[in-house]
């Protein structure tokens, strides 16, 4: 673990949202160092961001194409690239770096089109490159513990899932949005707003915890809010491969909610409930026993979850630590790969490119169902 990996970033320029969160989270463990970037389409902002981060001037790039080309030819070139640009650009950027043999961490949703995400998965496999899609919740120790509980049969057979992700930031009309928010509601940039932005987090988190595969779904999407051209509310019914059913609600106009993802999983022997705004706690209801609240850093968790807990309970961990955990797993796997060691399933405990493909298919199935009058559509 001594080896320090070198990474570059595309996106994350001055005034943007998530790139800076990625950088701070990655810095937590001292395993990866940022050395290059094409931080913005705005060349002045790209330069200013790079300088502020202390990056050598010849490694602050004006385009991702130039960055992929130059970095792949440097002896000390980047080991991986972090892609934190708007959704529509992920495909071209990821493809450019994959083709140059550079490993990838890309934020969700992986791409706009299914064919694009499948193409990225194919190239990554052909070139034997690691590809992580940064679905944040999977980095939370309590989410990892929830997954272990399901795996160990603590909940019995899963019979129902109820999951919601309400926010209220789009309750104001489109004209009041800044550029960084506007692309999320713009049909020339995105094919979906609410499902692509937050609904896919529900799909991924439920899938991570339960291991269930969606067989079919029915979606009712609404464009609530003045001037909204894409959906801001999504009600989705789901049938899983084991016969269980689920209901997902994602909403960007639910007044009073900031980032309130909540997942409830019900089994024949117990249930659990986890909320993203209280990520250190989890409510567990074992059949025939009192309802409990488990706390990260205080209560006994399964070892593969406990190892991601960083500080004692009562000292809150959240979004930064979740991202850091994803990157730590990714970096450890990459170091092992570079030293020729075989990777185990435990090493690969970060969201894969294949999970990214499923996320894009989920978005498209919701759109298809809604466009056809909210009918059931098959989902492989
Ligand atoms: N995992 C999460 O919880 C989470 C949270 C927020 C955002 N995201 C995802 O992260 C991505 C970025 O979101 P954001 O809110 O930071 O967006 P943003 O609009 O705030 O920032 C995007 C940045 O990318 C730059 N950019 C755009 N196109 C570029 C290009 N072709 N080359 C170089 N730079 C380019 C912009 O100049 C800007 O600096 C999105 O895909 C979004 O869905 C994920």
Tab-separated table of C-alpha atoms and ligand atoms in Angstrom:
chain	number	residue	atom	x	y	z
A	1	UNK	CA	0.000	0.000	0.000
A	2	UNK	CA	3.019	2.332	0.010
A	3	UNK	CA	2.760	3.041	-3.661
A	4	UNK	CA	1.218	6.402	-4.482
A	5	UNK	CA	-0.910	6.284	-7.595
A	6	UNK	CA	-1.037	9.293	-9.876
A	7	UNK	CA	-4.370	10.466	-11.196
A	8	UNK	CA	-5.810	13.145	-13.427
A	9	UNK	CA	-9.275	14.671	-13.474
A	10	UNK	CA	-11.630	15.762	-16.227
A	11	UNK	CA	-14.195	18.260	-14.915
A	12	UNK	CA	-14.224	19.580	-11.367
A	13	UNK	CA	-13.314	23.132	-12.385
A	14	UNK	CA	-13.890	26.295	-10.397
A	15	UNK	CA	-17.549	26.651	-9.394
A	16	UNK	CA	-18.487	23.039	-10.095
A	17	UNK	CA	-19.947	20.657	-7.537
A	18	UNK	CA	-18.661	17.113	-7.205
A	19	UNK	CA	-15.083	17.186	-8.552
A	20	UNK	CA	-13.798	18.937	-5.443
A	21	UNK	CA	-15.588	16.376	-3.244
A	22	UNK	CA	-13.818	13.576	-5.149
A	23	UNK	CA	-10.430	15.279	-4.749
A	24	UNK	CA	-10.842	15.811	-1.008
A	25	UNK	CA	-12.123	12.268	-0.497
A	26	UNK	CA	-9.266	10.752	-2.507
A	27	UNK	CA	-6.743	12.818	-0.510
A	28	UNK	CA	-7.940	11.307	2.805
A	29	UNK	CA	-5.849	8.152	2.500
A	30	UNK	CA	-2.715	9.533	0.857
A	31	UNK	CA	-2.659	6.693	-1.671
A	32	UNK	CA	-3.402	8.772	-4.770
A	33	UNK	CA	-2.006	12.108	-5.845
A	34	UNK	CA	-3.511	14.447	-8.435
A	35	UNK	CA	-0.940	15.423	-11.077
A	36	UNK	CA	-2.944	16.393	-14.180
A	37	UNK	CA	-6.291	17.724	-15.277
A	38	UNK	CA	-8.591	19.181	-17.886
A	39	UNK	CA	-10.812	20.770	-15.294
A	40	UNK	CA	-13.218	22.793	-17.391
A	41	UNK	CA	-14.349	23.623	-20.881
A	42	UNK	CA	-13.650	27.222	-19.871
A	43	UNK	CA	-9.896	27.561	-20.427
A	44	UNK	CA	-9.421	30.331	-17.843
A	45	UNK	CA	-11.215	28.323	-15.158
A	46	UNK	CA	-9.282	25.195	-16.169
A	47	UNK	CA	-5.974	27.025	-15.698
A	48	UNK	CA	-6.985	28.651	-12.421
A	49	UNK	CA	-8.185	25.337	-10.953
A	50	UNK	CA	-5.008	23.525	-11.970
A	51	UNK	CA	-2.763	26.234	-10.524
A	52	UNK	CA	-4.700	26.297	-7.256
A	53	UNK	CA	-4.171	22.541	-6.974
A	54	UNK	CA	-0.429	22.954	-7.523
A	55	UNK	CA	-0.376	21.061	-10.808
A	56	UNK	CA	2.588	21.615	-13.157
A	57	UNK	CA	1.597	23.974	-15.958
A	58	UNK	CA	2.387	21.426	-18.705
A	59	UNK	CA	-0.109	19.016	-17.134
A	60	UNK	CA	-3.040	21.447	-17.073
A	61	UNK	CA	-4.736	20.539	-20.338
A	62	UNK	CA	-7.171	22.395	-22.561
A	63	UNK	CA	-8.948	19.259	-23.773
A	64	UNK	CA	-9.430	15.708	-22.545
A	65	UNK	CA	-8.214	14.365	-25.891
A	66	UNK	CA	-4.864	16.136	-25.459
A	67	UNK	CA	-4.654	14.956	-21.859
A	68	UNK	CA	-5.276	11.300	-22.801
A	69	UNK	CA	-2.697	11.495	-25.585
A	70	UNK	CA	0.062	13.239	-23.627
A	71	UNK	CA	-0.423	11.399	-20.323
A	72	UNK	CA	-0.398	7.992	-22.016
A	73	UNK	CA	2.962	8.833	-23.584
A	74	UNK	CA	4.655	10.139	-20.435
A	75	UNK	CA	6.796	7.751	-18.447
A	76	UNK	CA	5.300	9.207	-15.277
A	77	UNK	CA	1.796	9.440	-16.798
A	78	UNK	CA	-1.388	9.072	-14.760
A	79	UNK	CA	-2.471	5.650	-13.498
A	80	UNK	CA	-6.171	6.547	-13.661
A	81	UNK	CA	-8.503	9.362	-14.588
A	82	UNK	CA	-11.485	10.656	-12.630
A	83	UNK	CA	-14.393	11.832	-14.822
A	84	UNK	CA	-16.678	14.364	-13.139
A	85	UNK	CA	-18.286	16.174	-16.059
A	86	UNK	CA	-21.991	16.329	-17.031
A	87	UNK	CA	-23.479	12.950	-18.012
A	88	UNK	CA	-23.538	13.465	-21.785
A	89	UNK	CA	-19.753	13.800	-22.002
A	90	UNK	CA	-18.837	10.678	-19.967
A	91	UNK	CA	-18.815	8.342	-22.969
A	92	UNK	CA	-16.388	10.265	-25.195
A	93	UNK	CA	-14.074	11.058	-22.298
A	94	UNK	CA	-13.999	7.544	-20.836
A	95	UNK	CA	-13.501	6.014	-24.279
A	96	UNK	CA	-10.560	8.323	-25.053
A	97	UNK	CA	-8.743	7.276	-21.854
A	98	UNK	CA	-9.616	3.564	-22.138
A	99	UNK	CA	-8.221	3.513	-25.655
A	100	UNK	CA	-4.963	4.881	-24.270
A	101	UNK	CA	-4.832	2.120	-21.649
A	102	UNK	CA	-5.720	4.327	-18.660
A	103	UNK	CA	-7.914	3.026	-15.805
A	104	UNK	CA	-11.124	4.938	-15.047
A	105	UNK	CA	-13.260	6.239	-12.188
A	106	UNK	CA	-16.374	7.925	-13.587
A	107	UNK	CA	-19.344	9.414	-11.819
A	108	UNK	CA	-22.878	8.197	-12.430
A	109	UNK	CA	-24.866	7.781	-14.603
A	110	UNK	CA	-22.221	6.080	-16.698
A	111	UNK	CA	-23.508	7.373	-20.063
A	112	UNK	CA	-26.677	8.640	-21.751
A	113	UNK	CA	-27.185	5.688	-24.121
A	114	UNK	CA	-27.176	1.960	-23.322
A	115	UNK	CA	-25.018	1.206	-26.368
A	116	UNK	CA	-22.412	3.688	-25.094
A	117	UNK	CA	-22.182	2.137	-21.632
A	118	UNK	CA	-21.974	-1.361	-23.130
A	119	UNK	CA	-19.204	-0.158	-25.402
A	120	UNK	CA	-17.213	1.180	-22.432
A	121	UNK	CA	-17.668	-2.112	-20.556
A	122	UNK	CA	-16.487	-4.017	-23.625
A	123	UNK	CA	-13.369	-1.880	-24.135
A	124	UNK	CA	-12.463	-2.009	-20.416
A	125	UNK	CA	-12.720	-5.807	-20.527
A	126	UNK	CA	-10.751	-6.137	-23.764
A	127	UNK	CA	-7.980	-3.904	-22.447
A	128	UNK	CA	-8.119	-5.414	-18.945
A	129	UNK	CA	-8.589	-2.030	-17.269
A	130	UNK	CA	-10.290	-1.281	-13.956
A	131	UNK	CA	-13.392	0.877	-14.232
A	132	UNK	CA	-15.230	2.211	-11.202
A	133	UNK	CA	-18.562	4.073	-11.317
A	134	UNK	CA	-18.761	6.200	-8.179
A	135	UNK	CA	-22.193	5.341	-6.773
A	136	UNK	CA	-21.606	7.005	-3.407
A	137	UNK	CA	-23.816	4.987	-1.037
A	138	UNK	CA	-21.954	1.748	-1.641
A	139	UNK	CA	-19.007	3.291	0.238
A	140	UNK	CA	-20.978	3.665	3.507
A	141	UNK	CA	-20.046	1.071	6.156
A	142	UNK	CA	-23.701	0.636	7.202
A	143	UNK	CA	-24.749	-0.043	3.600
A	144	UNK	CA	-21.966	-2.628	3.434
A	145	UNK	CA	-23.217	-4.118	6.703
A	146	UNK	CA	-26.774	-4.236	5.304
A	147	UNK	CA	-25.445	-6.181	2.329
A	148	UNK	CA	-23.638	-8.619	4.629
A	149	UNK	CA	-26.824	-9.122	6.674
A	150	UNK	CA	-28.733	-10.070	3.529
A	151	UNK	CA	-25.889	-12.328	2.346
A	152	UNK	CA	-25.732	-14.102	5.733
A	153	UNK	CA	-29.505	-14.704	5.677
A	154	UNK	CA	-30.178	-12.486	8.726
A	155	UNK	CA	-33.313	-11.132	7.050
A	156	UNK	CA	-34.431	-14.509	5.623
A	157	UNK	CA	-35.863	-14.354	2.107
A	158	UNK	CA	-36.310	-10.815	0.798
A	159	UNK	CA	-39.990	-10.192	0.065
A	160	UNK	CA	-40.272	-6.404	-0.385
A	161	UNK	CA	-38.191	-3.275	-0.897
A	162	UNK	CA	-39.406	0.285	-0.353
A	163	UNK	CA	-36.962	3.001	-1.349
A	164	UNK	CA	-37.231	6.740	-1.770
A	165	UNK	CA	-34.958	9.629	-2.688
A	166	UNK	CA	-36.720	12.964	-2.296
A	167	UNK	CA	-35.027	16.350	-2.770
A	168	UNK	CA	-36.522	19.837	-3.196
A	169	UNK	CA	-33.885	21.866	-5.062
A	170	UNK	CA	-35.894	21.926	-8.331
A	171	UNK	CA	-39.012	23.387	-6.727
A	172	UNK	CA	-37.861	26.788	-7.975
A	173	UNK	CA	-38.537	27.287	-11.665
A	174	UNK	CA	-35.889	26.674	-14.291
A	175	UNK	CA	-35.160	30.366	-14.866
A	176	UNK	CA	-33.633	30.643	-11.373
A	177	UNK	CA	-31.101	27.813	-11.872
A	178	UNK	CA	-27.353	28.347	-12.286
A	179	UNK	CA	-25.378	26.821	-15.177
A	180	UNK	CA	-24.151	23.937	-13.022
A	181	UNK	CA	-27.735	22.907	-12.284
A	182	UNK	CA	-29.279	23.789	-15.620
A	183	UNK	CA	-27.726	20.951	-17.619
A	184	UNK	CA	-29.535	18.413	-15.413
A	185	UNK	CA	-32.938	19.686	-16.668
A	186	UNK	CA	-31.941	20.368	-20.278
A	187	UNK	CA	-33.183	17.831	-22.882
A	188	UNK	CA	-30.222	18.647	-25.140
A	189	UNK	CA	-27.895	17.496	-22.319
A	190	UNK	CA	-29.891	14.683	-20.659
A	191	UNK	CA	-32.678	12.249	-21.555
A	192	UNK	CA	-33.865	12.108	-17.938
A	193	UNK	CA	-33.541	14.471	-14.974
A	194	UNK	CA	-34.843	12.834	-11.823
A	195	UNK	CA	-34.179	9.153	-12.625
A	196	UNK	CA	-30.716	9.855	-14.072
A	197	UNK	CA	-29.709	12.155	-11.230
A	198	UNK	CA	-31.054	10.299	-8.179
A	199	UNK	CA	-33.297	7.392	-9.225
A	200	UNK	CA	-30.252	5.464	-10.430
A	201	UNK	CA	-28.736	5.805	-6.917
A	202	UNK	CA	-31.805	3.964	-5.553
A	203	UNK	CA	-31.447	1.220	-8.156
A	204	UNK	CA	-27.747	0.788	-7.402
A	205	UNK	CA	-28.011	0.917	-3.598
A	206	UNK	CA	-30.887	-1.592	-3.489
A	207	UNK	CA	-29.067	-3.888	-5.886
A	208	UNK	CA	-25.877	-3.635	-3.799
A	209	UNK	CA	-27.659	-4.428	-0.539
A	210	UNK	CA	-30.024	-7.156	-1.715
A	211	UNK	CA	-28.206	-8.671	-4.690
A	212	UNK	CA	-31.648	-8.889	-6.350
A	213	UNK	CA	-31.970	-8.386	-10.074
A	214	UNK	CA	-34.877	-6.413	-11.519
A	215	UNK	CA	-37.005	-8.523	-13.912
A	216	UNK	CA	-39.545	-5.881	-14.907
A	217	UNK	CA	-40.607	-2.384	-13.927
A	218	UNK	CA	-43.387	0.147	-14.403
A	219	UNK	CA	-42.687	3.878	-14.186
A	220	UNK	CA	-44.865	6.959	-13.969
A	221	UNK	CA	-42.785	10.102	-14.567
A	222	UNK	CA	-44.039	13.661	-14.026
A	223	UNK	CA	-42.616	17.011	-15.129
A	224	UNK	CA	-43.597	19.011	-12.059
A	225	UNK	CA	-42.463	22.646	-11.952
A	226	UNK	CA	-42.786	25.619	-14.260
A	227	UNK	CA	-40.740	25.247	-17.434
A	228	UNK	CA	-39.567	21.683	-16.638
A	229	UNK	CA	-38.950	19.732	-19.840
A	230	UNK	CA	-37.769	16.539	-18.150
A	231	UNK	CA	-39.259	14.576	-15.252
A	232	UNK	CA	-38.782	15.857	-11.714
A	233	UNK	CA	-40.830	13.103	-10.040
A	234	UNK	CA	-40.694	9.338	-10.610
A	235	UNK	CA	-42.865	6.574	-9.128
A	236	UNK	CA	-41.488	3.178	-10.077
A	237	UNK	CA	-42.804	-0.313	-9.302
A	238	UNK	CA	-40.339	-3.159	-9.576
A	239	UNK	CA	-40.486	-6.976	-9.745
A	240	UNK	CA	-37.301	-8.875	-8.839
A	241	UNK	CA	-35.959	-12.192	-10.029
A	242	UNK	CA	-36.795	-13.935	-6.723
A	243	UNK	CA	-40.505	-12.946	-6.950
A	244	UNK	CA	-40.186	-10.042	-4.473
A	245	UNK	CA	-41.555	-6.628	-5.348
A	246	UNK	CA	-40.341	-3.102	-4.756
A	247	UNK	CA	-41.427	0.527	-4.958
A	248	UNK	CA	-39.016	3.366	-5.705
A	249	UNK	CA	-39.836	7.076	-5.455
A	250	UNK	CA	-37.370	9.697	-6.674
A	251	UNK	CA	-38.376	13.353	-6.566
A	252	UNK	CA	-36.640	16.717	-6.939
A	253	UNK	CA	-39.619	18.882	-5.940
A	254	UNK	CA	-40.560	17.380	-2.554
A	255	UNK	CA	-40.417	20.460	-0.318
A	256	UNK	CA	-38.617	19.917	2.961
A	257	UNK	CA	-36.269	17.216	1.664
A	258	UNK	CA	-32.593	17.853	0.991
A	259	UNK	CA	-30.980	14.590	-0.029
A	260	UNK	CA	-33.185	12.118	1.789
A	261	UNK	CA	-32.446	8.690	0.338
A	262	UNK	CA	-34.009	5.937	2.464
A	263	UNK	CA	-33.930	2.221	1.778
A	264	UNK	CA	-36.162	-0.315	3.535
A	265	UNK	CA	-35.630	-4.020	2.920
A	266	UNK	CA	-38.149	-6.527	4.291
A	267	UNK	CA	-37.442	-10.229	4.690
A	268	UNK	CA	-39.179	-13.241	6.205
A	269	UNK	CA	-36.916	-13.140	9.292
A	270	UNK	CA	-36.222	-9.437	9.684
A	271	UNK	CA	-36.103	-6.007	8.088
A	272	UNK	CA	-33.648	-3.128	7.891
A	273	UNK	CA	-33.897	0.582	7.227
A	274	UNK	CA	-31.040	2.915	6.235
A	275	UNK	CA	-31.161	6.659	5.563
A	276	UNK	CA	-28.477	8.598	3.691
A	277	UNK	CA	-28.870	11.652	5.926
A	278	UNK	CA	-28.136	9.483	8.999
A	279	UNK	CA	-25.589	7.177	7.366
A	280	UNK	CA	-24.019	5.950	10.618
A	281	UNK	CA	-27.241	4.362	11.924
A	282	UNK	CA	-29.388	1.482	10.758
A	283	UNK	CA	-32.712	0.277	12.106
A	284	UNK	CA	-32.967	-3.496	12.278
A	285	UNK	CA	-36.110	-5.441	13.205
A	286	UNK	CA	-35.405	-9.151	13.760
A	287	UNK	CA	-38.511	-11.363	13.855
A	288	UNK	CA	-39.529	-12.035	17.486
A	289	UNK	CA	-36.965	-9.610	18.943
A	290	UNK	CA	-37.085	-5.910	19.850
A	291	UNK	CA	-36.343	-3.306	17.198
A	292	UNK	CA	-32.692	-2.205	17.360
A	293	UNK	CA	-30.600	0.679	16.079
A	294	UNK	CA	-27.075	-0.276	15.079
A	295	UNK	CA	-24.408	2.457	15.126
A	296	UNK	CA	-21.236	2.506	13.070
A	297	UNK	CA	-18.168	2.693	15.268
A	298	UNK	CA	-20.021	1.369	18.321
A	299	UNK	CA	-21.758	-1.896	17.441
A	300	UNK	CA	-20.343	-5.071	15.979
A	301	UNK	CA	-20.538	-5.050	12.183
A	302	UNK	CA	-19.550	-7.788	9.754
A	303	UNK	CA	-15.752	-7.493	9.238
A	304	UNK	CA	-15.956	-6.523	5.557
A	305	UNK	CA	-18.135	-3.539	6.582
A	306	UNK	CA	-16.335	-2.710	9.841
A	307	UNK	CA	-13.001	-2.298	8.077
A	308	UNK	CA	-14.401	0.777	6.281
A	309	UNK	CA	-15.312	2.552	9.518
A	310	UNK	CA	-12.682	5.258	10.114
A	311	UNK	CA	-13.360	6.879	13.499
A	312	UNK	CA	-15.232	5.871	16.660
A	313	UNK	CA	-19.017	6.160	16.747
A	314	UNK	CA	-20.541	9.530	17.552
A	315	UNK	CA	-17.994	11.229	15.286
A	316	UNK	CA	-20.130	11.355	12.154
A	317	UNK	CA	-18.949	9.977	8.828
A	318	UNK	CA	-20.760	10.831	5.616
A	319	UNK	CA	-20.400	11.647	1.943
A	320	UNK	CA	-16.656	12.380	1.947
A	321	UNK	CA	-15.844	9.135	3.760
A	322	UNK	CA	-18.143	7.135	1.464
A	323	UNK	CA	-16.311	8.449	-1.603
A	324	UNK	CA	-12.964	7.873	0.160
A	325	UNK	CA	-13.917	4.236	0.839
A	326	UNK	CA	-14.807	3.652	-2.796
A	327	UNK	CA	-11.512	5.187	-3.918
A	328	UNK	CA	-9.508	3.284	-1.307
A	329	UNK	CA	-10.913	-0.040	-2.559
A	330	UNK	CA	-10.323	1.026	-6.167
A	331	UNK	CA	-6.736	2.176	-5.442
A	332	UNK	CA	-5.890	-0.992	-3.512
A	333	UNK	CA	-7.222	-3.109	-6.376
A	334	UNK	CA	-5.251	-1.072	-8.905
A	335	UNK	CA	-2.021	-1.404	-6.928
A	336	UNK	CA	-2.552	-5.164	-6.663
A	337	UNK	CA	-3.234	-5.362	-10.377
A	338	UNK	CA	-0.101	-3.383	-11.212
A	339	UNK	CA	1.985	-5.694	-9.066
A	340	UNK	CA	0.527	-8.727	-10.838
A	341	UNK	CA	-1.507	-10.082	-7.925
A	342	UNK	CA	-4.863	-11.765	-8.507
A	343	UNK	CA	-7.904	-9.717	-7.456
A	344	UNK	CA	-10.519	-11.311	-5.208
A	345	UNK	CA	-14.222	-10.389	-4.984
A	346	UNK	CA	-13.409	-8.511	-1.782
A	347	UNK	CA	-10.749	-6.482	-3.622
A	348	UNK	CA	-13.362	-5.555	-6.196
A	349	UNK	CA	-15.806	-4.072	-3.666
A	350	UNK	CA	-16.386	-0.885	-5.618
A	351	UNK	CA	-19.142	-0.240	-8.204
A	352	UNK	CA	-18.068	-1.790	-11.516
A	353	UNK	CA	-18.612	-0.650	-15.082
A	354	UNK	CA	-21.183	-3.463	-15.394
A	355	UNK	CA	-23.183	-1.860	-12.557
A	356	UNK	CA	-22.910	1.379	-14.511
A	357	UNK	CA	-24.451	-0.357	-17.535
A	358	UNK	CA	-27.351	-1.637	-15.397
A	359	UNK	CA	-27.940	1.927	-14.159
A	360	UNK	CA	-28.240	3.268	-17.708
A	361	UNK	CA	-30.599	0.405	-18.653
A	362	UNK	CA	-32.702	1.223	-15.588
A	363	UNK	CA	-33.064	4.863	-16.709
A	364	UNK	CA	-34.060	3.783	-20.230
A	365	UNK	CA	-36.577	1.223	-18.977
A	366	UNK	CA	-38.240	3.893	-16.835
A	367	UNK	CA	-38.437	6.237	-19.839
A	368	UNK	CA	-39.788	3.441	-22.066
A	369	UNK	CA	-42.437	2.393	-19.555
A	370	UNK	CA	-43.608	5.976	-19.060
A	371	UNK	CA	-43.665	6.791	-22.777
A	372	UNK	CA	-45.912	3.782	-23.413
A	373	UNK	CA	-48.479	4.815	-20.804
A	374	UNK	CA	-46.748	3.429	-17.693
A	375	UNK	CA	-46.784	-0.213	-18.743
A	376	UNK	CA	-44.637	-3.059	-17.361
A	377	UNK	CA	-41.417	-3.442	-19.322
A	378	UNK	CA	-38.982	-6.317	-19.147
A	379	UNK	CA	-35.572	-5.617	-17.718
A	380	UNK	CA	-32.758	-8.079	-18.237
B	1	LIG	N1	-22.111	10.335	-6.945
B	1	LIG	C1	-22.815	11.386	-6.572
B	1	LIG	O1	-23.412	11.388	-5.497
B	1	LIG	C2	-22.871	12.590	-7.449
B	1	LIG	C3	-23.193	13.844	-6.910
B	1	LIG	C4	-23.181	14.950	-7.776
B	1	LIG	C5	-22.895	14.801	-9.125
B	1	LIG	N2	-22.637	13.558	-9.614
B	1	LIG	C6	-22.317	13.379	-11.040
B	1	LIG	O2	-21.072	13.999	-11.299
B	1	LIG	C7	-21.050	14.560	-12.597
B	1	LIG	C8	-20.692	16.047	-12.494
B	1	LIG	O3	-21.688	16.713	-11.732
B	1	LIG	P1	-21.454	18.168	-11.105
B	1	LIG	O4	-22.627	18.461	-10.265
B	1	LIG	O5	-20.114	18.261	-10.514
B	1	LIG	O6	-21.519	19.075	-12.419
B	1	LIG	P2	-21.046	20.586	-12.571
B	1	LIG	O7	-21.824	21.158	-13.689
B	1	LIG	O8	-21.069	21.261	-11.241
B	1	LIG	O9	-19.490	20.456	-12.985
B	1	LIG	C9	-19.087	19.901	-14.204
B	1	LIG	C10	-17.651	20.319	-14.492
B	1	LIG	O10	-17.200	19.658	-15.682
B	1	LIG	C11	-16.622	20.624	-16.568
B	1	LIG	N3	-16.785	20.113	-17.936
B	1	LIG	C12	-17.930	19.978	-18.640
B	1	LIG	N4	-17.681	19.402	-19.834
B	1	LIG	C13	-16.344	19.206	-19.889
B	1	LIG	C14	-15.470	18.680	-20.870
B	1	LIG	N5	-15.936	18.232	-22.032
B	1	LIG	N6	-14.166	18.634	-20.588
B	1	LIG	C15	-13.670	19.084	-19.414
B	1	LIG	N7	-14.459	19.587	-18.432
B	1	LIG	C16	-15.768	19.659	-18.679
B	1	LIG	C17	-17.363	21.912	-16.271
B	1	LIG	O11	-16.639	23.034	-16.736
B	1	LIG	C18	-17.454	21.823	-14.747
B	1	LIG	O12	-16.236	22.231	-14.159
B	1	LIG	C19	-22.423	14.277	-13.187
B	1	LIG	O13	-22.360	13.133	-13.994
B	1	LIG	C20	-23.308	14.018	-11.985
B	1	LIG	O14	-24.391	13.132	-12.244
B	1	LIG	C21	-22.611	12.478	-8.803
